[in-house]
mmCIF file of C-alpha atoms in Angstrom:
data_model
loop_
_atom_site.group_PDB
_atom_site.id
_atom_site.type_symbol
_atom_site.label_atom_id
_atom_site.label_comp_id
_atom_site.label_asym_id
_atom_site.label_seq_id
_atom_site.Cartn_x
_atom_site.Cartn_y
_atom_site.Cartn_z
ATOM 1 C CA MET Z 12 76.061 112.660 96.413
ATOM 2 C CA VAL Z 13 79.235 112.639 97.892
ATOM 3 C CA GLY Z 14 83.125 113.375 96.705
ATOM 4 C CA THR Z 15 86.611 112.973 98.036
ATOM 5 C CA VAL Z 16 88.981 115.989 98.929
ATOM 6 C CA HIS Z 17 92.292 114.746 98.607
ATOM 7 C CA ASP Z 18 93.643 118.320 100.544
ATOM 8 C CA LEU Z 19 93.513 122.163 100.183
ATOM 9 C CA SER Z 20 96.979 122.776 99.429
ATOM 10 C CA GLN Z 21 96.129 126.547 96.940
ATOM 11 C CA PHE Z 22 95.463 127.523 100.207
ATOM 12 C CA HIS Z 23 98.469 126.689 101.612
ATOM 13 C CA VAL Z 24 100.900 127.593 99.380
ATOM 14 C CA GLU Z 25 101.766 130.932 96.836
ATOM 15 C CA ALA Z 26 101.109 130.008 93.793
ATOM 16 C CA LYS Z 27 101.206 126.336 93.691
ATOM 17 C CA TYR Z 28 99.666 126.191 90.329
ATOM 18 C CA ASP Z 29 99.504 128.495 87.257
ATOM 19 C CA ALA Z 30 97.397 131.118 87.980
ATOM 20 C CA ALA Z 31 94.607 129.458 86.133
ATOM 21 C CA ARG Z 32 94.659 126.766 87.552
ATOM 22 C CA MET Z 33 94.334 129.023 90.885
ATOM 23 C CA PHE Z 34 91.629 130.185 90.412
ATOM 24 C CA TYR Z 35 89.557 127.288 89.926
ATOM 25 C CA ALA Z 36 91.687 125.495 93.208
ATOM 26 C CA THR Z 37 91.229 128.339 95.082
ATOM 27 C CA ARG Z 38 86.683 129.932 93.566
ATOM 28 C CA VAL Z 39 85.210 127.025 91.388
ATOM 29 C CA LEU Z 40 86.814 124.371 93.376
ATOM 30 C CA PRO Z 41 85.549 125.205 96.986
ATOM 31 C CA ALA Z 42 81.577 125.761 95.907
ATOM 32 C CA LEU Z 43 81.759 122.457 93.691
ATOM 33 C CA VAL Z 44 82.493 120.682 96.687
ATOM 34 C CA ARG Z 45 80.268 122.876 98.780
ATOM 35 C CA ARG Z 46 77.089 120.880 96.906
ATOM 36 C CA LEU Z 47 78.029 117.736 98.063
ATOM 37 C CA ASP Z 48 75.515 116.411 100.463
ATOM 38 C CA HIS Z 49 78.770 114.517 101.927
ATOM 39 C CA VAL Z 50 82.748 115.070 102.036
ATOM 40 C CA LEU Z 51 85.215 112.330 102.774
ATOM 41 C CA THR Z 52 88.623 113.413 102.689
ATOM 42 C CA VAL Z 53 92.411 111.892 104.191
ATOM 43 C CA SER Z 54 92.820 113.236 107.371
ATOM 44 C CA GLU Z 55 92.209 115.651 109.644
ATOM 45 C CA SER Z 56 94.439 118.555 108.908
ATOM 46 C CA SER Z 57 92.356 118.940 105.081
ATOM 47 C CA ARG Z 58 88.497 118.055 107.427
ATOM 48 C CA ARG Z 59 89.982 121.535 109.026
ATOM 49 C CA ASP Z 60 90.753 123.066 105.791
ATOM 50 C CA ILE Z 61 87.474 121.823 104.050
ATOM 51 C CA VAL Z 62 85.816 123.286 107.038
ATOM 52 C CA GLU Z 63 87.124 126.814 106.825
ATOM 53 C CA PHE Z 64 87.634 127.107 103.361
ATOM 54 C CA CYS Z 65 84.720 125.363 102.173
ATOM 55 C CA GLY Z 66 82.392 126.818 103.904
ATOM 56 C CA VAL Z 67 81.239 122.942 105.296
ATOM 57 C CA ARG Z 68 79.397 121.886 108.646
ATOM 58 C CA PRO Z 69 82.347 119.839 110.461
ATOM 59 C CA ASP Z 70 79.231 117.133 110.545
ATOM 60 C CA ARG Z 71 79.073 116.812 106.728
ATOM 61 C CA VAL Z 72 82.905 115.062 106.800
ATOM 62 C CA THR Z 73 84.253 112.433 106.914
ATOM 63 C CA VAL Z 74 87.992 111.138 106.950
ATOM 64 C CA THR Z 75 89.366 108.096 105.576
ATOM 65 C CA PRO Z 76 92.053 107.518 106.266
ATOM 66 C CA LEU Z 77 94.962 106.492 103.465
ATOM 67 C CA ALA Z 78 96.634 103.063 103.805
ATOM 68 C CA VAL Z 79 99.589 101.174 102.503
ATOM 69 C CA ASP Z 80 99.901 98.169 100.392
ATOM 70 C CA HIS Z 81 102.235 95.798 102.273
ATOM 71 C CA GLY Z 82 102.310 92.991 99.359
ATOM 72 C CA LEU Z 83 104.389 95.983 97.545
ATOM 73 C CA PHE Z 84 105.758 97.962 99.681
ATOM 74 C CA ARG Z 85 107.596 95.377 103.107
ATOM 75 C CA PRO Z 86 111.235 95.265 103.820
ATOM 76 C CA LEU Z 87 113.549 93.788 101.417
ATOM 77 C CA ARG Z 88 117.058 91.844 101.268
ATOM 78 C CA ALA Z 89 119.691 93.550 101.116
ATOM 79 C CA ALA Z 90 120.531 91.263 97.668
ATOM 80 C CA GLU Z 91 117.133 91.361 96.451
ATOM 81 C CA VAL Z 92 117.033 95.689 96.435
ATOM 82 C CA ARG Z 93 120.680 95.307 94.833
ATOM 83 C CA GLU Z 94 119.538 93.411 92.450
ATOM 84 C CA ARG Z 95 116.492 95.398 91.612
ATOM 85 C CA LEU Z 96 118.447 98.874 91.832
ATOM 86 C CA ALA Z 97 121.293 97.893 89.480
ATOM 87 C CA GLY Z 98 119.610 98.206 86.252
ATOM 88 C CA ILE Z 99 118.834 101.771 86.501
ATOM 89 C CA GLY Z 100 122.509 103.130 88.296
ATOM 90 C CA ILE Z 101 121.323 103.389 92.077
ATOM 91 C CA ALA Z 102 123.480 102.036 94.956
ATOM 92 C CA ALA Z 103 123.146 102.203 98.413
ATOM 93 C CA PRO Z 104 123.586 104.635 100.413
ATOM 94 C CA TYR Z 105 121.628 106.761 100.003
ATOM 95 C CA VAL Z 106 118.794 109.095 100.525
ATOM 96 C CA LEU Z 107 115.562 109.466 99.444
ATOM 97 C CA TYR Z 108 112.124 111.365 98.210
ATOM 98 C CA VAL Z 109 109.811 110.411 96.729
ATOM 99 C CA SER Z 110 107.255 113.524 94.591
ATOM 100 C CA ARG Z 111 106.292 114.591 92.188
ATOM 101 C CA ILE Z 112 109.579 117.330 90.227
ATOM 102 C CA GLU Z 113 107.392 120.290 92.065
ATOM 103 C CA HIS Z 114 108.574 123.914 92.642
ATOM 104 C CA PRO Z 115 107.504 125.253 95.484
ATOM 105 C CA GLY Z 116 106.079 123.336 97.503
ATOM 106 C CA LYS Z 117 107.710 120.212 97.005
ATOM 107 C CA ASN Z 118 109.489 121.841 98.377
ATOM 108 C CA HIS Z 119 112.838 120.225 96.684
ATOM 109 C CA GLY Z 120 114.725 123.112 96.894
ATOM 110 C CA GLY Z 121 114.911 123.361 100.773
ATOM 111 C CA LEU Z 122 116.057 119.356 100.671
ATOM 112 C CA ILE Z 123 118.754 119.581 98.291
ATOM 113 C CA ARG Z 124 120.206 123.225 100.391
ATOM 114 C CA ALA Z 125 119.574 120.587 103.661
ATOM 115 C CA PHE Z 126 121.738 117.686 101.900
ATOM 116 C CA ASP Z 127 123.686 119.774 101.049
ATOM 117 C CA ASP Z 128 125.093 121.735 103.559
ATOM 118 C CA LEU Z 129 125.526 118.226 104.866
ATOM 119 C CA LYS Z 130 127.650 117.222 102.570
ATOM 120 C CA ALA Z 131 130.142 119.876 103.408
ATOM 121 C CA ARG Z 132 129.692 119.617 106.864
ATOM 122 C CA HIS Z 133 130.492 115.681 106.996
ATOM 123 C CA ALA Z 134 132.247 112.837 105.004
ATOM 124 C CA LEU Z 135 128.843 111.831 104.036
ATOM 125 C CA PRO Z 136 129.525 108.830 101.374
ATOM 126 C CA HIS Z 137 125.467 108.985 100.482
ATOM 127 C CA ARG Z 138 123.982 110.256 97.729
ATOM 128 C CA LEU Z 139 120.566 112.490 97.607
ATOM 129 C CA VAL Z 140 117.823 110.423 95.126
ATOM 130 C CA LEU Z 141 115.012 112.580 94.022
ATOM 131 C CA ALA Z 142 112.316 109.934 91.878
ATOM 132 C CA GLY Z 143 109.107 110.887 90.503
ATOM 133 C CA PRO Z 144 108.387 112.413 86.520
ATOM 134 C CA ASP Z 145 108.989 116.124 86.147
ATOM 135 C CA TRP Z 146 105.660 118.331 87.384
ATOM 136 C CA THR Z 147 105.136 122.453 87.591
ATOM 137 C CA ARG Z 148 107.833 124.643 87.246
ATOM 138 C CA ALA Z 149 111.090 121.195 87.937
ATOM 139 C CA GLU Z 150 113.763 122.890 85.531
ATOM 140 C CA ALA Z 151 113.581 125.052 89.252
ATOM 141 C CA VAL Z 152 113.925 121.632 91.018
ATOM 142 C CA HIS Z 153 116.760 120.754 87.881
ATOM 143 C CA GLU Z 154 118.454 124.492 88.456
ATOM 144 C CA GLU Z 155 118.737 124.170 92.149
ATOM 145 C CA ALA Z 156 120.668 120.872 92.060
ATOM 146 C CA ALA Z 157 122.459 121.296 89.296
ATOM 147 C CA ARG Z 158 124.381 124.677 91.777
ATOM 148 C CA ALA Z 159 124.473 122.404 94.236
ATOM 149 C CA ARG Z 160 128.304 121.677 94.909
ATOM 150 C CA CYS Z 161 127.489 117.916 95.461
ATOM 151 C CA SER Z 162 125.783 118.204 92.732
ATOM 152 C CA ALA Z 163 127.034 114.824 91.381
ATOM 153 C CA ASP Z 164 126.305 112.884 93.706
ATOM 154 C CA ILE Z 165 122.104 114.028 93.186
ATOM 155 C CA LEU Z 166 120.662 112.012 91.904
ATOM 156 C CA PHE Z 167 116.991 111.797 88.752
ATOM 157 C CA PRO Z 168 115.287 108.919 88.244
ATOM 158 C CA GLY Z 169 112.301 110.201 87.682
ATOM 159 C CA ALA Z 170 108.954 107.878 87.546
ATOM 160 C CA LEU Z 171 109.172 104.563 88.828
ATOM 161 C CA PRO Z 172 106.348 101.148 88.240
ATOM 162 C CA GLY Z 173 105.529 99.509 91.502
ATOM 163 C CA GLY Z 174 107.947 97.247 91.450
ATOM 164 C CA LEU Z 175 111.898 99.126 91.309
ATOM 165 C CA LEU Z 176 109.968 101.663 93.879
ATOM 166 C CA ALA Z 177 109.578 99.323 96.280
ATOM 167 C CA ALA Z 178 112.590 98.333 96.258
ATOM 168 C CA LEU Z 179 114.339 101.933 96.204
ATOM 169 C CA TYR Z 180 112.509 102.602 99.642
ATOM 170 C CA ALA Z 181 113.360 99.648 100.864
ATOM 171 C CA GLY Z 182 117.727 100.206 100.216
ATOM 172 C CA ALA Z 183 117.413 103.976 101.492
ATOM 173 C CA ASP Z 184 118.654 105.050 104.878
ATOM 174 C CA LEU Z 185 116.686 107.424 105.053
ATOM 175 C CA PHE Z 186 113.392 109.190 103.776
ATOM 176 C CA VAL Z 187 112.909 112.524 103.778
ATOM 177 C CA LEU Z 188 109.364 114.642 102.631
ATOM 178 C CA PRO Z 189 109.850 118.033 103.168
ATOM 179 C CA SER Z 190 106.845 119.254 101.952
ATOM 180 C CA LEU Z 191 105.125 122.406 102.697
ATOM 181 C CA TYR Z 192 101.964 121.334 102.530
ATOM 182 C CA GLU Z 193 100.389 117.758 102.193
ATOM 183 C CA GLY Z 194 97.126 116.086 101.752
ATOM 184 C CA PHE Z 195 98.074 113.188 104.000
ATOM 185 C CA GLY Z 196 101.769 112.048 102.805
ATOM 186 C CA LEU Z 197 101.809 108.457 101.564
ATOM 187 C CA PRO Z 198 104.958 108.565 101.189
ATOM 188 C CA ILE Z 199 106.173 108.158 104.934
ATOM 189 C CA LEU Z 200 103.491 104.666 105.543
ATOM 190 C CA GLU Z 201 105.016 103.486 102.512
ATOM 191 C CA SER Z 202 108.616 104.309 103.109
ATOM 192 C CA MET Z 203 107.527 102.567 106.632
ATOM 193 C CA ALA Z 204 106.561 99.428 106.156
ATOM 194 C CA CYS Z 205 109.696 99.309 104.099
ATOM 195 C CA GLY Z 206 111.640 99.072 107.174
ATOM 196 C CA VAL Z 207 113.183 102.879 107.051
ATOM 197 C CA PRO Z 208 113.634 105.996 108.487
ATOM 198 C CA VAL Z 209 111.366 108.674 108.447
ATOM 199 C CA ALA Z 210 112.382 112.864 108.623
ATOM 200 C CA CYS Z 211 109.187 115.183 107.492
ATOM 201 C CA SER Z 212 107.794 118.275 107.942
ATOM 202 C CA GLY Z 213 105.897 119.512 111.197
ATOM 203 C CA THR Z 214 103.498 120.502 109.097
ATOM 204 C CA SER Z 215 99.276 120.138 108.155
ATOM 205 C CA SER Z 216 99.206 116.161 107.665
ATOM 206 C CA LEU Z 217 102.624 115.095 108.426
ATOM 207 C CA PRO Z 218 103.063 114.485 111.587
ATOM 208 C CA GLU Z 219 99.442 113.117 111.667
ATOM 209 C CA VAL Z 220 100.387 110.079 109.923
ATOM 210 C CA ALA Z 221 103.532 110.585 110.824
ATOM 211 C CA GLY Z 222 103.088 110.520 114.578
ATOM 212 C CA ASP Z 223 105.799 109.266 116.650
ATOM 213 C CA ALA Z 224 107.598 106.750 114.386
ATOM 214 C CA GLY Z 225 109.163 109.945 112.902
ATOM 215 C CA VAL Z 226 110.996 113.049 113.197
ATOM 216 C CA THR Z 227 109.944 116.750 111.947
ATOM 217 C CA PHE Z 228 111.424 119.624 110.948
ATOM 218 C CA ASP Z 229 110.250 122.892 109.770
ATOM 219 C CA PRO Z 230 110.035 122.949 106.478
ATOM 220 C CA GLY Z 231 111.136 126.375 105.759
ATOM 221 C CA ASP Z 232 114.885 126.077 107.418
ATOM 222 C CA PRO Z 233 117.159 123.861 105.320
ATOM 223 C CA ARG Z 234 119.050 123.713 108.698
ATOM 224 C CA SER Z 235 116.087 122.492 110.907
ATOM 225 C CA ILE Z 236 116.188 119.665 107.569
ATOM 226 C CA ALA Z 237 119.793 119.601 107.984
ATOM 227 C CA HIS Z 238 119.475 118.649 111.985
ATOM 228 C CA ALA Z 239 116.549 116.456 111.117
ATOM 229 C CA MET Z 240 118.567 114.152 108.713
ATOM 230 C CA GLU Z 241 121.412 113.876 110.573
ATOM 231 C CA SER Z 242 120.234 112.578 113.869
ATOM 232 C CA ILE Z 243 118.291 110.026 112.041
ATOM 233 C CA LEU Z 244 121.836 109.095 109.554
ATOM 234 C CA GLU Z 245 124.472 109.803 112.576
ATOM 235 C CA ASP Z 246 122.406 106.626 114.930
ATOM 236 C CA ARG Z 247 121.590 104.458 112.170
ATOM 237 C CA THR Z 248 125.607 104.120 112.010
ATOM 238 C CA ARG Z 249 125.906 103.440 115.806
ATOM 239 C CA HIS Z 250 123.111 100.697 115.503
#
């Protein structure tokens, strides 16, 4: 019996889920993983977690990284991006984060505070687009956005179909992934496939996925997030 385990973020992010789900994820799931004859996972980071938290021998875990659909996620002409996004009221310039709206693990709050700081210190014309469906404790994210000085420039378009999502990536000046923990971080590859620069957390699997092509930051420090964003946006302005 072979099974895939994408991540064990529940061991890294306190109160990631409700109490019942946390009990299942931290007590029951590791026991089920140990029963597998072989385990597939998506990153070396997750492989280390499976060995540590599930007690599985390293030789019973194989890493099979995820990949991007280049037929869908690819650079698009500016006119095509404008046409596709006109219906959802989003226009350039903007900074993008694609994730379910979840608190605290996806760290929308840290990104919002970093973006608010950038808007206050610079005449930044960008808006912040937080695409994805509401999930666990999404209300905390919406409240954080409402408190921001730049709240009018923070957009929540919700979940989007593939064609719109690809256009949203392609039209961004910057993609930011500030998660506290990810088993892989596929949006990094999707944004890069669309020709968009990436700033991401320097934790878990994300530096492994981004490699030398991404700028990393400390997800627990909004100033670090803001600095990474600023360095990329200034570079794009110069070029």
